[in-house]
Short mmCIF file of C-alpha atoms in Angstrom, two decimals:
data_model
loop_
_atom_site.label_atom_id
_atom_site.label_comp_id
_atom_site.label_asym_id
_atom_site.label_seq_id
_atom_site.Cartn_x
_atom_site.Cartn_y
_atom_site.Cartn_z
CA UNK A 1 163.25 147.12 52.13
CA UNK A 2 163.46 146.84 55.90
CA UNK A 3 165.48 144.37 57.93
CA UNK A 4 163.36 143.48 60.95
CA UNK A 5 164.96 141.96 64.02
CA UNK A 6 163.28 139.78 66.59
CA UNK A 7 164.03 137.56 69.56
CA UNK A 8 162.23 134.34 70.48
CA UNK A 9 162.35 131.89 73.37
CA UNK A 10 161.52 128.20 73.65
CA UNK A 11 162.06 125.61 76.36
CA UNK A 12 161.82 121.82 76.34
CA UNK A 13 162.10 118.89 78.66
CA UNK A 14 163.18 115.57 77.22
CA UNK A 15 163.06 112.00 78.56
CA UNK A 16 166.04 109.68 78.85
CA UNK A 17 165.28 106.24 77.44
CA UNK A 18 161.99 104.61 76.60
CA UNK A 19 159.27 102.31 77.88
CA UNK A 20 158.69 99.44 75.46
CA UNK A 21 159.01 95.93 76.90
CA UNK A 22 161.86 97.13 79.14
CA UNK A 23 165.00 99.04 78.19
CA UNK A 24 168.21 97.10 78.95
CA UNK A 25 171.86 97.45 77.95
CA UNK A 26 174.67 95.07 78.83
CA UNK A 27 178.43 95.50 79.09
CA UNK A 28 181.34 93.09 79.55
CA UNK A 29 184.86 94.00 80.61
CA UNK A 30 188.06 91.97 80.92
CA UNK A 31 191.73 92.70 81.53
CA UNK A 32 194.45 91.71 79.08
CA UNK A 33 197.81 90.31 80.19
CA UNK A 34 199.40 93.73 79.73
CA UNK A 35 197.01 95.66 81.96
CA UNK A 36 194.50 97.01 79.48
CA UNK A 37 190.76 96.72 80.15
CA UNK A 38 188.62 95.83 77.14
CA UNK A 39 184.95 96.86 77.26
CA UNK A 40 182.72 94.82 74.96
CA UNK A 41 179.47 96.45 73.82
CA UNK A 42 176.87 96.18 71.09
CA UNK A 43 176.08 99.87 71.59
CA UNK A 44 177.01 101.94 68.56
CA UNK A 45 178.85 105.26 68.61
CA UNK A 46 177.19 107.36 65.89
CA UNK A 47 179.70 110.16 66.35
CA UNK A 48 178.16 111.51 69.54
CA UNK A 49 181.12 110.35 71.66
CA UNK A 50 179.68 107.28 73.37
CA UNK A 51 182.97 105.36 73.26
CA UNK A 52 184.79 108.23 74.96
CA UNK A 53 182.18 108.62 77.70
CA UNK A 54 181.99 104.91 78.56
CA UNK A 55 185.79 104.77 78.64
CA UNK A 56 185.68 107.63 81.15
CA UNK A 57 183.09 105.76 83.24
CA UNK A 58 185.21 102.61 83.25
CA UNK A 59 188.47 104.41 84.04
CA UNK A 60 186.87 106.35 86.91
CA UNK A 61 185.34 103.20 88.39
CA UNK A 62 188.45 101.05 87.98
CA UNK A 63 190.73 103.82 89.21
CA UNK A 64 192.90 103.39 86.13
CA UNK A 65 194.06 105.85 83.43
CA UNK A 66 191.83 106.20 80.35
CA UNK A 67 194.81 105.07 78.28
CA UNK A 68 194.31 101.61 79.81
CA UNK A 69 190.72 101.32 78.53
CA UNK A 70 189.79 99.92 75.12
CA UNK A 71 186.17 100.09 73.93
CA UNK A 72 185.11 97.40 71.45
CA UNK A 73 181.64 97.96 70.03
CA UNK A 74 181.80 94.55 68.27
CA UNK A 75 178.47 93.80 66.59
CA UNK A 76 175.02 92.57 67.57
CA UNK A 77 175.92 88.94 66.83
CA UNK A 78 178.93 88.72 69.14
CA UNK A 79 178.52 91.57 71.62
CA UNK A 80 176.36 91.73 74.74
CA UNK A 81 172.79 92.85 74.18
CA UNK A 82 171.83 96.50 73.74
CA UNK A 83 168.49 97.95 72.71
CA UNK A 84 170.22 100.46 70.45
CA UNK A 85 171.56 103.98 70.09
CA UNK A 86 168.38 106.04 70.19
CA UNK A 87 166.00 107.66 72.68
CA UNK A 88 168.90 109.68 74.16
CA UNK A 89 169.70 106.54 76.17
CA UNK A 90 173.35 105.79 75.34
CA UNK A 91 175.24 107.56 78.12
CA UNK A 92 172.61 106.70 80.75
CA UNK A 93 171.99 103.03 79.95
CA UNK A 94 175.41 101.99 78.70
CA UNK A 95 177.28 104.13 81.21
CA UNK A 96 175.44 102.46 84.08
CA UNK A 97 176.11 98.99 82.65
CA UNK A 98 179.82 99.76 82.20
CA UNK A 99 180.10 101.04 85.77
CA UNK A 100 178.53 97.82 87.07
CA UNK A 101 180.94 95.70 85.02
CA UNK A 102 183.93 97.79 86.07
CA UNK A 103 183.05 97.46 89.75
CA UNK A 104 183.00 93.69 89.44
CA UNK A 105 186.33 93.68 87.60
CA UNK A 106 187.83 96.06 90.16
CA UNK A 107 186.95 93.68 92.99
CA UNK A 108 188.86 90.86 91.26
CA UNK A 109 191.77 93.19 90.47
CA UNK A 110 192.09 94.20 94.12
CA UNK A 111 191.85 90.57 95.26
CA UNK A 112 194.72 89.58 92.94
CA UNK A 113 196.79 92.57 94.10
CA UNK A 114 196.10 91.70 97.74
CA UNK A 115 197.47 88.18 97.26
CA UNK A 116 200.60 89.55 95.62
CA UNK A 117 201.19 92.17 98.34
CA UNK A 118 200.08 89.80 101.14
CA UNK A 119 197.59 92.30 102.53
CA UNK A 120 193.82 92.51 102.84
CA UNK A 121 191.97 93.64 99.70
CA UNK A 122 189.90 96.07 101.77
CA UNK A 123 193.09 97.96 102.65
CA UNK A 124 193.97 98.68 99.03
CA UNK A 125 193.20 101.66 96.80
CA UNK A 126 194.04 102.80 93.28
CA UNK A 127 196.05 105.94 92.61
CA UNK A 128 194.72 106.70 89.13
CA UNK A 129 198.12 106.26 87.47
CA UNK A 130 198.08 102.48 87.08
CA UNK A 131 199.13 101.41 90.57
CA UNK A 132 197.25 99.66 93.37
CA UNK A 133 198.67 100.68 96.72
CA UNK A 134 198.21 100.10 100.44
CA UNK A 135 196.15 102.80 102.13
CA UNK A 136 198.37 104.91 104.38
CA UNK A 137 201.50 103.27 102.99
CA UNK A 138 201.78 104.33 99.33
CA UNK A 139 205.25 102.83 98.93
CA UNK A 140 203.63 99.39 99.18
CA UNK A 141 202.18 99.14 95.71
CA UNK A 142 201.91 97.04 92.55
CA UNK A 143 201.40 98.07 88.94
CA UNK A 144 198.38 96.92 86.94
CA UNK A 145 200.61 95.05 84.46
CA UNK A 146 202.09 93.01 87.29
CA UNK A 147 198.58 92.38 88.64
CA UNK A 148 197.25 91.10 85.32
CA UNK A 149 200.32 88.96 84.67
CA UNK A 150 199.95 87.42 88.13
CA UNK A 151 196.25 86.82 87.55
CA UNK A 152 196.83 85.05 84.23
CA UNK A 153 200.03 83.09 84.85
CA UNK A 154 200.26 82.64 88.62
CA UNK A 155 196.82 82.78 90.25
CA UNK A 156 194.74 81.50 87.33
CA UNK A 157 192.11 84.22 87.65
CA UNK A 158 190.21 86.25 85.08
CA UNK A 159 189.92 89.94 85.92
CA UNK A 160 186.54 90.58 84.39
CA UNK A 161 183.09 91.94 85.09
CA UNK A 162 179.54 91.94 83.79
CA UNK A 163 176.97 94.69 83.92
CA UNK A 164 173.41 95.23 82.83
CA UNK A 165 171.20 98.25 83.40
CA UNK A 166 167.49 97.68 82.98
CA UNK A 167 164.72 100.21 83.01
CA UNK A 168 161.81 97.90 83.65
CA UNK A 169 158.60 98.29 81.71
CA UNK A 170 156.12 100.51 83.47
CA UNK A 171 152.35 100.45 83.07
CA UNK A 172 149.95 103.35 83.54
CA UNK A 173 147.67 103.41 86.55
CA UNK A 174 144.19 102.94 85.02
CA UNK A 175 142.48 105.32 87.42
CA UNK A 176 144.88 108.23 87.04
CA UNK A 177 146.99 107.57 83.95
CA UNK A 178 150.19 108.21 85.89
CA UNK A 179 153.26 106.16 85.01
CA UNK A 180 157.06 106.18 84.99
CA UNK A 181 157.99 105.82 81.30
CA UNK A 182 161.58 107.06 81.52
CA UNK A 183 164.48 107.26 83.94
CA UNK A 184 164.94 111.02 84.19
CA UNK A 185 164.37 114.16 82.17
CA UNK A 186 166.73 116.82 80.90
CA UNK A 187 165.70 120.43 80.34
CA UNK A 188 166.73 123.18 77.96
CA UNK A 189 165.98 126.72 76.82
CA UNK A 190 167.08 128.42 73.63
CA UNK A 191 166.90 132.13 72.78
CA UNK A 192 167.07 132.88 69.05
CA UNK A 193 167.90 136.20 67.43
CA UNK A 194 166.77 136.57 63.81
CA UNK A 195 166.61 139.10 61.03
CA UNK A 196 163.72 139.12 58.53
CA UNK A 197 163.89 140.88 55.18
CA UNK A 198 160.34 142.16 54.60
CA UNK A 199 160.94 142.51 50.84
CA UNK A 200 162.37 139.05 50.07
CA UNK A 201 161.06 137.10 53.06
CA UNK A 202 164.51 135.72 53.80
CA UNK A 203 165.15 134.83 57.44
CA UNK A 204 168.67 134.98 58.84
CA UNK A 205 169.36 133.40 62.23
CA UNK A 206 171.88 135.72 63.86
CA UNK A 207 172.48 133.87 67.10
CA UNK A 208 171.39 131.09 69.43
CA UNK A 209 171.79 131.28 73.19
CA UNK A 210 171.42 127.82 74.74
CA UNK A 211 171.08 126.65 78.32
CA UNK A 212 170.91 122.90 79.00
CA UNK A 213 170.37 121.05 82.26
CA UNK A 214 171.67 117.53 81.59
CA UNK A 215 172.29 116.07 85.03
CA UNK A 216 176.07 116.01 84.96
CA UNK A 217 178.23 116.68 81.93
CA UNK A 218 180.64 113.74 81.95
CA UNK A 219 182.59 115.37 79.12
CA UNK A 220 181.80 119.10 79.03
CA UNK A 221 183.51 119.71 75.68
CA UNK A 222 181.53 116.97 73.93
CA UNK A 223 178.32 118.11 75.63
CA UNK A 224 178.85 121.59 74.21
CA UNK A 225 179.54 120.09 70.79
CA UNK A 226 176.26 118.19 70.95
CA UNK A 227 174.34 121.30 71.97
CA UNK A 228 175.78 123.40 69.16
CA UNK A 229 175.58 120.61 66.58
CA UNK A 230 171.93 120.17 67.53
CA UNK A 231 171.49 123.92 67.20
CA UNK A 232 172.73 123.67 63.62
CA UNK A 233 170.19 120.91 62.99
CA UNK A 234 167.44 123.05 64.50
CA UNK A 235 168.28 125.94 62.18
CA UNK A 236 168.33 123.51 59.26
CA UNK A 237 164.90 122.10 60.12
CA UNK A 238 163.44 125.55 60.73
CA UNK A 239 164.74 127.43 57.70
CA UNK A 240 165.98 124.98 55.07
CA UNK A 241 165.02 121.31 55.23
CA UNK A 242 161.87 119.87 53.73
CA UNK A 243 162.42 116.15 53.87
CA UNK A 244 159.09 115.13 52.33
CA UNK A 245 157.88 118.16 50.34
CA UNK A 246 155.63 116.15 48.01
CA UNK A 247 154.62 113.28 50.28
CA UNK A 248 153.59 110.63 49.41
CA UNK A 249 155.10 111.15 45.95
CA UNK A 250 158.42 112.56 47.15
CA UNK A 251 160.47 110.20 45.03
CA UNK A 252 159.08 111.88 41.93
CA UNK A 253 159.79 115.45 42.98
CA UNK A 254 162.03 115.56 46.06
CA UNK A 255 165.78 116.22 46.24
CA UNK A 256 167.93 113.38 44.98
CA UNK A 257 171.36 114.50 46.22
CA UNK A 258 172.99 117.02 48.54
CA UNK A 259 173.32 119.54 45.74
CA UNK A 260 169.52 119.83 45.74
CA UNK A 261 168.88 119.14 49.43
CA UNK A 262 169.13 122.43 51.30
CA UNK A 263 171.10 122.68 54.55
CA UNK A 264 172.92 125.55 56.26
CA UNK A 265 176.40 126.15 54.95
CA UNK A 266 179.21 128.02 56.71
CA UNK A 267 177.64 131.39 55.89
CA UNK A 268 174.31 130.43 57.50
CA UNK A 269 175.66 129.03 60.77
CA UNK A 270 174.71 131.42 63.60
CA UNK A 271 176.89 132.44 66.49
CA UNK A 272 176.07 130.22 69.46
CA UNK A 273 176.54 130.69 73.18
CA UNK A 274 175.95 127.61 75.31
CA UNK A 275 175.74 127.08 79.07
CA UNK A 276 175.55 123.68 80.77
CA UNK A 277 173.71 123.42 84.09
CA UNK A 278 174.32 120.40 86.30
CA UNK A 279 171.66 118.86 88.53
CA UNK A 280 172.77 115.22 88.83
CA UNK A 281 170.20 112.47 88.34
CA UNK A 282 170.14 109.93 91.15
CA UNK A 283 170.00 107.00 88.73
CA UNK A 284 172.42 108.32 86.10
CA UNK A 285 176.06 107.30 85.65
CA UNK A 286 177.82 109.80 87.90
CA UNK A 287 174.58 111.79 87.64
CA UNK A 288 174.35 112.08 83.84
CA UNK A 289 171.11 112.35 81.86
CA UNK A 290 170.53 111.96 78.11
CA UNK A 291 171.22 114.95 75.87
CA UNK A 292 171.43 113.70 72.28
CA UNK A 293 168.09 114.28 70.57
CA UNK A 294 166.76 117.26 72.48
CA UNK A 295 169.42 119.63 71.18
CA UNK A 296 167.62 120.06 67.83
CA UNK A 297 164.24 120.70 69.43
CA UNK A 298 164.30 124.06 71.23
CA UNK A 299 165.87 126.11 68.39
CA UNK A 300 162.92 125.49 66.04
CA UNK A 301 160.12 127.08 68.11
CA UNK A 302 162.57 129.73 69.33
CA UNK A 303 163.19 130.75 65.71
CA UNK A 304 159.43 130.71 64.99
CA UNK A 305 158.82 132.97 67.98
CA UNK A 306 161.65 135.27 66.91
CA UNK A 307 160.12 135.61 63.43
CA UNK A 308 156.79 136.51 65.02
CA UNK A 309 158.54 139.06 67.23
CA UNK A 310 160.27 140.57 64.20
CA UNK A 311 157.42 140.86 61.72
CA UNK A 312 154.22 139.59 63.32
CA UNK A 313 153.94 136.49 61.11
CA UNK A 314 153.06 133.33 63.03
CA UNK A 315 154.37 130.23 61.26
CA UNK A 316 153.48 126.69 62.29
CA UNK A 317 154.74 124.64 59.34
CA UNK A 318 158.43 123.97 58.65
CA UNK A 319 160.47 125.07 56.89
CA UNK A 320 159.87 128.79 57.38
CA UNK A 321 160.40 129.73 53.74
CA UNK A 322 160.57 133.21 52.21
CA UNK A 323 157.26 132.46 50.47
CA UNK A 324 155.54 131.69 53.77
CA UNK A 325 156.92 134.88 55.29
CA UNK A 326 155.74 137.03 52.38
CA UNK A 327 152.29 135.42 52.35
CA UNK A 328 152.06 136.12 56.08
CA UNK A 329 153.07 139.74 55.61
CA UNK A 330 150.51 140.16 52.82
CA UNK A 331 147.83 138.74 55.09
CA UNK A 332 148.79 141.20 57.84
CA UNK A 333 148.65 144.15 55.44
CA UNK A 334 145.27 143.03 54.16
#
């Protein structure tokens, strides 16, 4: 028995959004009497952190603490329209819509504060702690709770805003085929280190080294979590998962529960090292691009290339099972 080690590389670029009949998302925002800002969306947080990121976008635009922002994802009957949480579009589309809504609400907020302070709204700024103050004279200030109370019970104004970001449908040029199907593209490279047992055919992924260019990481910790969670999914697709092994008769033979469905457990999770590169997109919220789906892509071909580097077997069908490794080694020996 020999344990053969190999290293493989793979790079990807991935679009943000899609090009069906247009790709819009809407957002609404309003202030409560006690100074909170409620963002209403139909966009769903699947666990990727969308609610946190849009709260950051709103807080940054309003100039208010994140503690003052409430994100209500409502439902598709009562919330503003959204195409959905897919196509790595959430942060880009929804973030842009929330920023637009927050800008509109901020303008009303400053107008109400200006009336209370008897100054011009253009001379006001936020301090990030909940106060609106006079530029150059920070002692002249008013708290957001006093602003919202004045708006509701004294001035009769609604501090609110609306936003919609639309990527319009784009058609190919008949003569050249060129088109603009997405808003921007993110890029990534993964280096995989593997070990192949030439007697059993078992492949062990020892490590993944990931570099992702995602525009701007609005929340670096969550971006790293997405990269490494996607890396786990890539390992699972490459080595373990066979979602339709007997298609089209998978219901007769396929796994029926997670005891039979193979996925990496704690012992199979490789060490990961991840680096985020920032090259802001001109049309992204604070420069952000989409990251969600692409994180599971690069590890798969990187692992395939690492297997080839280790033992000379070129595999093109997932999962890369021990049987496929051993058949490949037999073919090489023959």
